[in-house]
XYZ file of C-alpha atoms in Angstrom:
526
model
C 120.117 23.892 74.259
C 119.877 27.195 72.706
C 117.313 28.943 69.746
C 120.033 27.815 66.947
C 120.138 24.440 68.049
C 116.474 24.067 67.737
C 116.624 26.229 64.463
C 118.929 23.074 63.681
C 116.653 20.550 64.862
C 113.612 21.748 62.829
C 115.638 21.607 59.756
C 116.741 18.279 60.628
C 112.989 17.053 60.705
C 112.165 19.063 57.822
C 114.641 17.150 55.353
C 114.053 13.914 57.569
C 110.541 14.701 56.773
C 111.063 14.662 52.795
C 113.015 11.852 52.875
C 110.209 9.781 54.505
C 107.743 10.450 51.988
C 110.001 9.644 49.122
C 110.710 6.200 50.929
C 106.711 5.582 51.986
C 106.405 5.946 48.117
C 108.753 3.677 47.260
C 107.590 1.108 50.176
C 104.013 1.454 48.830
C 104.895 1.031 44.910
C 106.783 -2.349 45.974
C 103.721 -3.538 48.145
C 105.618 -2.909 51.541
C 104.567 -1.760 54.697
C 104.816 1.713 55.386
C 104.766 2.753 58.688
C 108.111 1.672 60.258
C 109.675 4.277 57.757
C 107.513 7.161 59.728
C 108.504 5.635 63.001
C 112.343 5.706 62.026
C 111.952 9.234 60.862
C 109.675 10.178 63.862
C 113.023 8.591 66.009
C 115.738 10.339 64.357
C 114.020 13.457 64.404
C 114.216 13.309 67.843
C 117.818 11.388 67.941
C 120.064 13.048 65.145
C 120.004 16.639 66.920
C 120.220 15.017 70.521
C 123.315 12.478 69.454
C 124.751 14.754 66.806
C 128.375 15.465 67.797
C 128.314 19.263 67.608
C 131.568 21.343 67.534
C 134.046 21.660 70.676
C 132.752 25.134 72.185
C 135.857 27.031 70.236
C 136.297 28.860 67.512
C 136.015 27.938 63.937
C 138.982 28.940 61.525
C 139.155 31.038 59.055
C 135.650 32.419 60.423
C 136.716 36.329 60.177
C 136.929 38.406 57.461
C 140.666 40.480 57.804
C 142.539 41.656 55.078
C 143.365 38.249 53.752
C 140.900 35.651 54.529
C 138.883 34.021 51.860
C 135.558 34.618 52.915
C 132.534 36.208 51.539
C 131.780 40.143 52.124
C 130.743 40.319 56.022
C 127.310 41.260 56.526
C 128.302 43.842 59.088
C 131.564 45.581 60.439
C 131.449 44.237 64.010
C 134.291 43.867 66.687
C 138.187 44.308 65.978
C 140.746 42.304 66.892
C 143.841 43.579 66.673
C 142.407 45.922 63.478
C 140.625 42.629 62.410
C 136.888 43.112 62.146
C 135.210 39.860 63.374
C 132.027 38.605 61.456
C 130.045 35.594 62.731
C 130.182 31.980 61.309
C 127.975 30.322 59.320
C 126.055 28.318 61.975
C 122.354 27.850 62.749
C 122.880 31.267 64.919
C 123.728 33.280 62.049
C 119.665 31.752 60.900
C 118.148 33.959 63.942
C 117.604 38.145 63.373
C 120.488 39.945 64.161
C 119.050 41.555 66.651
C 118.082 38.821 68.922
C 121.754 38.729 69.353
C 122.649 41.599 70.335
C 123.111 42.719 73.777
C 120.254 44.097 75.101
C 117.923 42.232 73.055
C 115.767 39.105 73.831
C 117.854 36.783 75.238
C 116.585 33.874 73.168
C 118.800 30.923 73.991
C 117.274 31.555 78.096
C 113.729 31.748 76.583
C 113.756 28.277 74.550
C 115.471 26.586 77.412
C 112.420 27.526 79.816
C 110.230 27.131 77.483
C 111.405 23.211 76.617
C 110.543 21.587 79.522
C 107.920 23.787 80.055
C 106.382 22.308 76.812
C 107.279 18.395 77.350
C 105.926 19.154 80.658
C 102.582 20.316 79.560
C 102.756 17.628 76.735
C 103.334 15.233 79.512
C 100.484 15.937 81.569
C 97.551 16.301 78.328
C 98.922 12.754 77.447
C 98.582 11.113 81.447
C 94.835 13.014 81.905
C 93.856 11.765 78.518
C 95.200 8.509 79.194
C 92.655 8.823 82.628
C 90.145 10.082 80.537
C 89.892 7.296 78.671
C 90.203 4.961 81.865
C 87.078 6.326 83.388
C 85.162 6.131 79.960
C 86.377 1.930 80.055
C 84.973 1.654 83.414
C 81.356 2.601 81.337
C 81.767 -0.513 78.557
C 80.459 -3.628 79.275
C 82.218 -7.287 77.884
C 80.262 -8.971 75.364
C 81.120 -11.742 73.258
C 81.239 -10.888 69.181
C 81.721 -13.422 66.837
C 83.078 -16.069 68.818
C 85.502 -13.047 70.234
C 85.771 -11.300 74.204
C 85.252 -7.305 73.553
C 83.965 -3.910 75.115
C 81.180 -2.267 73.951
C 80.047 1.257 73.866
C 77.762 3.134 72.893
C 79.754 5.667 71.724
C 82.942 4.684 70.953
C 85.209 1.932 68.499
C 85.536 0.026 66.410
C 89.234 0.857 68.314
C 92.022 -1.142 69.816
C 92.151 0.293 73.568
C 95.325 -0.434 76.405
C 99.115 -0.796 75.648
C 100.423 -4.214 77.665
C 97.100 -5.334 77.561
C 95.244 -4.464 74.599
C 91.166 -4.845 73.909
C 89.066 -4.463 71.587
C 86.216 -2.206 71.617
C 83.225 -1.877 69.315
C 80.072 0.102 69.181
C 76.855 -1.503 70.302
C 75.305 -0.973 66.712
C 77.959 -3.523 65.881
C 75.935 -6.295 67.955
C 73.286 -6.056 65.552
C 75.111 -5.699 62.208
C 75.358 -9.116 59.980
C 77.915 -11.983 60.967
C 80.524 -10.689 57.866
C 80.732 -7.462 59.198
C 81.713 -8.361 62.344
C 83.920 -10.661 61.271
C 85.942 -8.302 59.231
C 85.896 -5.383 62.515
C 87.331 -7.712 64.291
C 89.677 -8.851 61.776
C 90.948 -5.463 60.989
C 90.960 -5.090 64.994
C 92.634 -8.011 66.192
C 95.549 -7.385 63.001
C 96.184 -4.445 64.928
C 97.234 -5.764 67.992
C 99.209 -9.131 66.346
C 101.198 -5.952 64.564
C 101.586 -4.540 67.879
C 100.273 -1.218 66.371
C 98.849 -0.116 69.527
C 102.754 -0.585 71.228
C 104.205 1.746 68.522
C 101.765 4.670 68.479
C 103.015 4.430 72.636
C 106.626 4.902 71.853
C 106.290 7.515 69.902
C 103.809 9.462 71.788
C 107.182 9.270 74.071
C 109.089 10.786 71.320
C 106.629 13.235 70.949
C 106.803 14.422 74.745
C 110.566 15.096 74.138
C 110.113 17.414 71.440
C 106.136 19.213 71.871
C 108.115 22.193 70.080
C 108.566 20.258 66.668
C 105.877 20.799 63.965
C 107.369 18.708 61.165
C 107.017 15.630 64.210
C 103.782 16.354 64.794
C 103.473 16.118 60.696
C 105.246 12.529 60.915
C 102.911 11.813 63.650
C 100.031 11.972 61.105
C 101.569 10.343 58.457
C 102.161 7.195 60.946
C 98.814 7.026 61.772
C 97.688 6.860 58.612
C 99.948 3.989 57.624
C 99.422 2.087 60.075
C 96.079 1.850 58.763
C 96.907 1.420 55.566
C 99.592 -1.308 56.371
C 96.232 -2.811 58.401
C 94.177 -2.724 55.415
C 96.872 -4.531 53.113
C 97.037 -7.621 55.929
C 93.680 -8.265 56.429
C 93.158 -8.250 52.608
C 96.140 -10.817 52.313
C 94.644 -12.638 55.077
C 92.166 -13.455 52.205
C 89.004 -11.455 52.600
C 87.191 -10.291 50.086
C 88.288 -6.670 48.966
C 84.705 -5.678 47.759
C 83.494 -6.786 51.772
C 86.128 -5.452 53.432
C 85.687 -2.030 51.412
C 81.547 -2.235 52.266
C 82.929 -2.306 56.158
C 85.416 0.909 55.676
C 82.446 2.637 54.291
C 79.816 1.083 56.750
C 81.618 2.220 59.953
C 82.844 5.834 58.449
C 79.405 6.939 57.459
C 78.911 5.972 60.812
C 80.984 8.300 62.198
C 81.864 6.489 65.403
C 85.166 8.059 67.227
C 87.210 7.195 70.185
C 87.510 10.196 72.449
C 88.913 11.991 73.804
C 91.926 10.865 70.965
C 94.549 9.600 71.815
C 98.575 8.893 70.114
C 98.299 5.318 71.194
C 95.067 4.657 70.097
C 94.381 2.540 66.567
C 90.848 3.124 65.462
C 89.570 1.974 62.492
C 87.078 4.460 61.431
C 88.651 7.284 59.269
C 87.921 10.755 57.871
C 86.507 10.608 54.225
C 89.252 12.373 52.206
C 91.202 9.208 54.018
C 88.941 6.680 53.708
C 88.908 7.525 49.982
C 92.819 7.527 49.842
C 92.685 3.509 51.723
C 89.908 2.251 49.435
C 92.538 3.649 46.190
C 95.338 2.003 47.385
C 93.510 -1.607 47.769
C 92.114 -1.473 44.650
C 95.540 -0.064 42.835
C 97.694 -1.942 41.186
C 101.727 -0.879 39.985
C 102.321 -1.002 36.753
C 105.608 -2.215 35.749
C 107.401 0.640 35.496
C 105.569 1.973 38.171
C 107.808 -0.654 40.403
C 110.771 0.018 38.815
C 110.913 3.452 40.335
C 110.027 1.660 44.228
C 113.962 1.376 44.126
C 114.940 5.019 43.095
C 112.673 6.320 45.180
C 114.090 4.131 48.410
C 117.629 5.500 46.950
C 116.390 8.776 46.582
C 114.975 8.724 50.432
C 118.702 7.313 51.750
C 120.352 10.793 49.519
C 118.050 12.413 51.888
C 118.552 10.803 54.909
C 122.514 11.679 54.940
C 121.668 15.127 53.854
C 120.135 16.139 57.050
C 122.668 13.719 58.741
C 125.049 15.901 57.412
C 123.424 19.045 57.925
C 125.842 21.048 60.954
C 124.778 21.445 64.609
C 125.535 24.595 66.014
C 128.829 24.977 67.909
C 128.608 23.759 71.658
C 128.579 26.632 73.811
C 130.158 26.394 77.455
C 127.574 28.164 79.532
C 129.373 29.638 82.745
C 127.343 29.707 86.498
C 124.820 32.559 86.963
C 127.283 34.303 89.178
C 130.911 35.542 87.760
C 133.697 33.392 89.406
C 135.940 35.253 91.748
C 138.546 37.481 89.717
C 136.246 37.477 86.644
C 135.735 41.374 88.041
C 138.954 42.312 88.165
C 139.583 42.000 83.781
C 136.337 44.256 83.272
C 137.399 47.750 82.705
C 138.812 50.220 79.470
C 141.784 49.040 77.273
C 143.446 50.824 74.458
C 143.450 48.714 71.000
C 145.120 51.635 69.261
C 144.694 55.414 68.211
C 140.459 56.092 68.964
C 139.855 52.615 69.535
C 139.120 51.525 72.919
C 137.724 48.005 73.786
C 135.392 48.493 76.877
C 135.076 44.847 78.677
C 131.922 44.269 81.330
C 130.861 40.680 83.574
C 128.238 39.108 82.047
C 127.057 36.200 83.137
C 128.207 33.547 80.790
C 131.706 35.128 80.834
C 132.536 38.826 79.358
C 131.623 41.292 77.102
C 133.875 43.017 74.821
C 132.312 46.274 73.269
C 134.579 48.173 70.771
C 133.975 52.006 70.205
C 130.264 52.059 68.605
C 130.406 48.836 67.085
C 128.170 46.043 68.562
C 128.994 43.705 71.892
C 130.198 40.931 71.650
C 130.378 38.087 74.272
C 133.436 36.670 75.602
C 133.369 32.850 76.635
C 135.938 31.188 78.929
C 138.751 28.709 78.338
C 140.365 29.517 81.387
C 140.793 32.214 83.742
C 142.244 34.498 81.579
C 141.718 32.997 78.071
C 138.574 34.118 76.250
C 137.028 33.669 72.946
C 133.912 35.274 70.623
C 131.764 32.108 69.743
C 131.359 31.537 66.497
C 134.698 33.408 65.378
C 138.540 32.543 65.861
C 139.145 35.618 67.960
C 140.782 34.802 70.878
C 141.856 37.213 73.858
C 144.410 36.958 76.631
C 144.298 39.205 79.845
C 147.726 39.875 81.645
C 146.358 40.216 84.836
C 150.200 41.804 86.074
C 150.973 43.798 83.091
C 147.075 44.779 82.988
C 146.855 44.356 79.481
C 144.569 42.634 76.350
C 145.780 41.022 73.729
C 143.753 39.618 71.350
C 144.734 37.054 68.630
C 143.211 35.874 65.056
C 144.678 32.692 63.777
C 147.205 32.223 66.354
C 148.694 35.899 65.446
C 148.649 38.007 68.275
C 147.867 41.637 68.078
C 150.049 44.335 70.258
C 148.996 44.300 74.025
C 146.129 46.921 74.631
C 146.762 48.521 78.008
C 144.616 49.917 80.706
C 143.073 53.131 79.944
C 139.776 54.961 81.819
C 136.438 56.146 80.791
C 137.978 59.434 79.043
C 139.360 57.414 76.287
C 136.050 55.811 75.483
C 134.288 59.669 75.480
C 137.726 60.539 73.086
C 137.509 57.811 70.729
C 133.555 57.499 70.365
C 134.246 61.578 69.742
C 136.609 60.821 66.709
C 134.358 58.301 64.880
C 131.508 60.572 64.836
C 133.604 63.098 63.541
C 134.735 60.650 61.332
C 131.451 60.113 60.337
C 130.122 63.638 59.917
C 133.126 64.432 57.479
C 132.193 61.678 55.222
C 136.275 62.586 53.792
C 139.350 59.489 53.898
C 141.896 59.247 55.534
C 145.039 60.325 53.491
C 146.811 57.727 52.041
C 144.241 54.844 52.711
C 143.472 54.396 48.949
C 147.332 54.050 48.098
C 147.372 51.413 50.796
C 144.606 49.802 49.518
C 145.835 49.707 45.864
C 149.382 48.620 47.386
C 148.160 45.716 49.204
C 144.652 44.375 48.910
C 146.249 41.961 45.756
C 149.158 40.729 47.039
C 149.337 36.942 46.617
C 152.168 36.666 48.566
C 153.525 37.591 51.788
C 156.619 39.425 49.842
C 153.762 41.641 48.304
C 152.831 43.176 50.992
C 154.147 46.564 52.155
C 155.650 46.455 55.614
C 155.899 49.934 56.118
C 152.004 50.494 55.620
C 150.623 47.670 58.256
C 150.901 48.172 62.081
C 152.857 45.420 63.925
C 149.931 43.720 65.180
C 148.386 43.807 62.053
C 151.322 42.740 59.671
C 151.490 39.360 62.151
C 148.097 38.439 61.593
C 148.055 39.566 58.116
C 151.074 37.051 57.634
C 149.109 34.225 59.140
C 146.136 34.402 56.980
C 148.146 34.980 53.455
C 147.499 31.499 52.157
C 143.674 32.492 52.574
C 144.167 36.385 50.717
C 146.287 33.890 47.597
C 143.338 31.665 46.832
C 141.073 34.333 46.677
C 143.113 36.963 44.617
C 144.382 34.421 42.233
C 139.900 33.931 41.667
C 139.692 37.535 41.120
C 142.610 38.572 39.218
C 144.815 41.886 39.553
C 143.657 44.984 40.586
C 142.220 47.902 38.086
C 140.788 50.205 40.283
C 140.256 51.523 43.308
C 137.878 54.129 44.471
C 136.562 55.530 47.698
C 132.930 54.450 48.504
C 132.726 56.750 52.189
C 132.573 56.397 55.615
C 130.294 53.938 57.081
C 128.269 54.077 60.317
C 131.119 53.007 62.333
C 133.703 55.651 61.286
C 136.030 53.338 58.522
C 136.727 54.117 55.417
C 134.856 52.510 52.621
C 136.805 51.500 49.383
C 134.950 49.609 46.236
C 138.142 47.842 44.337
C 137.624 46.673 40.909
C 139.817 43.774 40.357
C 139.760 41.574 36.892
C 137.114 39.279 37.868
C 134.507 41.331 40.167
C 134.331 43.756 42.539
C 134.813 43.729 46.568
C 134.018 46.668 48.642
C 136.892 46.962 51.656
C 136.513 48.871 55.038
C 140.150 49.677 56.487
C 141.058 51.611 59.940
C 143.944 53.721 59.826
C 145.636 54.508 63.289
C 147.566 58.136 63.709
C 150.435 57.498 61.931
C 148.460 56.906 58.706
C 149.248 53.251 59.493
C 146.479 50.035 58.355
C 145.274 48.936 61.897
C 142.265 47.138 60.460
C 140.885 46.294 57.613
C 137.827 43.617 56.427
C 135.836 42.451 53.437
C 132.037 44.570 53.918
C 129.146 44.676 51.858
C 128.529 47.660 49.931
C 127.226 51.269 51.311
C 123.772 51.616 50.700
């Protein structure tokens, strides 16, 4: 469990939510009962983000923005692979602030798994000493027979429907001396209650709620249950044949009273109500559909299953393999410097999920394990190999493998961070970079491309992803212009290219030779 899987979960019950009160709607315009639609959204709140089949813990293709993947402008440059700048996927993690992502921020994922059962604990334990709350109050009511009927009396408490096997009913002792009718219909509206098995539900999903304290929109669908179970309550005793204007005379009658059941409690069905409530029963007696009115009880059902599948269909976040605490033997022995190219140096560090890979200035990212030497960056389809013999790194974007970085030391880190802030102090390109640019960034085909002005490593990779760089260019048309746009925060050169249909800013990394090493879709320079 991690912060974007509960990000994922709350918008689950959020659109779970909405589709619930279109189909109460519809269930009330058709004269049907509405509260199992609140407990089946209350239990697929809970069940859809629990059951949902989330991604295998790999990465996603076509994820990273390179010089020919059709994807939208990255929000960031971030880590290279192979001259590749990596951006993150679209998944409930991209939802969270960058920056409780980043290493050396919050680690948020550690905090909402602590703070889960923490929660259902907590949420556990107000439920049992309510639940013994309420005992020790019981032991104070005394039996009493009411119209031909065994129940408690308090003085204080009821009309309410107390106990979960084995239910009673309690009323207040100003009940005793109310007329015959009255009583008749509190214990009518009582004992419907427990032939429903009202009491039973609220019970389950008091469970439900103990599994998930953390989830407003439940706590919402808790309310909405409540209050149609009482409704549904109203509509059987009414069909049962009692009169509506008596019936409505007892609402009123025991809310002006104001008598409460407390401490409250999820699986306990009182009938007394707060006005604004009260007022919303007594409407719904006394209303009835017009014709078209339940023509729409259909729609609306329809419209509440279009819903339904919506947040059905709304995507988990990728399952994450979370490593031991403590690195496994030989994890050690990969951390150290390795040379990606001219001033780029990938420095690699134990964490303890796996590795982190940390590229010049840009940010860290971590590295999760498929095996001993096989990592990748979550969320991406950047993949990297260590040699262990040749002590080397090789990272890979689509299956295209990059040239093998060697071992280097802590000098070439101080060299290359050296070079990008002198990079970025010049604010000048690289020569060359905007011919490259205008030579390459609208080729449709792999024919297109110019050999001479790609780095190994990056022509294989480039190669792999043309069928993505075709579909987009042939949406934006041919290129008219190309201008330079500076260099951005991380030391590449910015170009804005003006192509038929729109414009895309590019960021590109030349290596000595005057070669393209890297090169990625990024938002514009502010």
């Amino acid at each position: 469990m991690s912060a974007a899987w509960i990000v994922y979960a709350l918008a689950v019950a959020v659109v779970l939510t909405l589709a619930a009160l279109a189909a109460e709607q519809g269930a009330r315009l058709a004269r049907r009962a509405g509260r199992w639609v609140w407990a089946l959204a209350m239990l697929l709140t809970v069940a859809l983000p629990l059951l949902a089949p989330g991604p295998a813990p790999r990465p996603e293709p076509g994820s990273l923005a390179g010089p020919l993947a059709n994807s939208a402008p990255a929000a960031r440059p971030t880590l290279a692979a192979g001259g590749f700048q990596a951006t993150p996927s679209l998944t409930p993690r991209a939802w969270l602030p960058e920056r409780a992502t980043q290493a050396g921020a919050i680690d948020l994922d550690a905090a909402a798994r602590l703070a889960w059962p923490v929660a259902s604990a907590l949420a556990l334990a107000a439920l049992a000493g309510a639940a013994m709350a309420l005992r020790r109050r019981q032991r104070q009511w005394r039996p009493a027979r009411l119209a031909g009927a065994d129940v408690l009396v308090s003085d204080d408490a009821g009309p309410a429907v107390v106990g979960v096997l084995r239910p009673r009913i309690v009323v207040p002792a100003w009940l005793l001396d109310a007329p015959p009718r009255r009583q008749a219909l509190v214990l009518a509206h009582e004992q419907s209650h427990i032939d429903a098995g009202d009491q039973r539900l609220l019970a389950a999903v008091a469970l439900l709620l103990v599994a998930m304290p953390w989830n407003l929109p439940l706590w919402f669908q808790l309310r909405r249950l409540r209050r149609a179970i009482e409704v549904d309550c109203d509509a059987r005793v009414l069909a049962a044949g009692h009169p509506l204007a008596d019936y409505g005379a007892t609402l009123i009658d025991v809310g002006a009273r104001g008598q409460r059941a407390h401490p409250p409690m999820p699986f306990l069905v009182a009938m007394a109500a707060p006005v604004p409530f009260l007022e919303q029963r007594l409407r719904l007696m006394t209303r009835r559909p017009a014709f078209w009115q339940r023509l729409l009880a259909p729609l609306l059902l329809l419209l509440s299953i279009d819903i339904g599948v919506a947040a059905a269909r709304i995507a988990p976040p990728p399952a994450v393999a979370v490593a031991a605490a403590t690195a496994p033997a030989g994890r050690a022995a990969l951390a150290g410097y390795y040379q990606l190219g001219a001033n780029r140096v990938a420095v690699v560090t134990v964490s303890a999920a796996g590795l982190t890979m940390k590229t010049n200035l840009e940010p860290a990212w971590p590295l999760l394990a498929e095996s001993d030497d096989a990592y990748f960056v979550p969320g991406t389809d950047l993949r990297v190999r260590f040699d262990r013999a040749a002590a080397t790194l090789t990272l890979s974007l689509s299956g295209a493998a990059a040239d093998p970085a060697p071992r280097t030391d802590s000098a070439a880190v101080e060299r290359a961070d050296a070079y990008v802030a002198a990079r970025i102090a010049s604010g000048q390109p690289r020569a060359g970079g905007d011919v490259i640019v205008r030579r390459n960034v609208g080729a449709r085909q792999l024919g297109q491309l110019h050999a001479a002005d790609f780095t190994p490593g990056l022509l294989r990779q480039a190669s792999a992803l043309m069928p993505l760089q075709r579909h987009r260019n042939e949406a934006m048309g041919s290129v008219q212009q190309v201008d330079f746009d500076g260099v951005d925060r991380l030391g590449w050169d910015r170009y804005k290219v003006r192509y038929a249909n729109g414009t895309l800013n590019w960021a590109i990394w030349l290596d000595a030779d005057g070669r393209l090493a890297a090169a990625t879709l990024a938002p514009p320079l502010r």
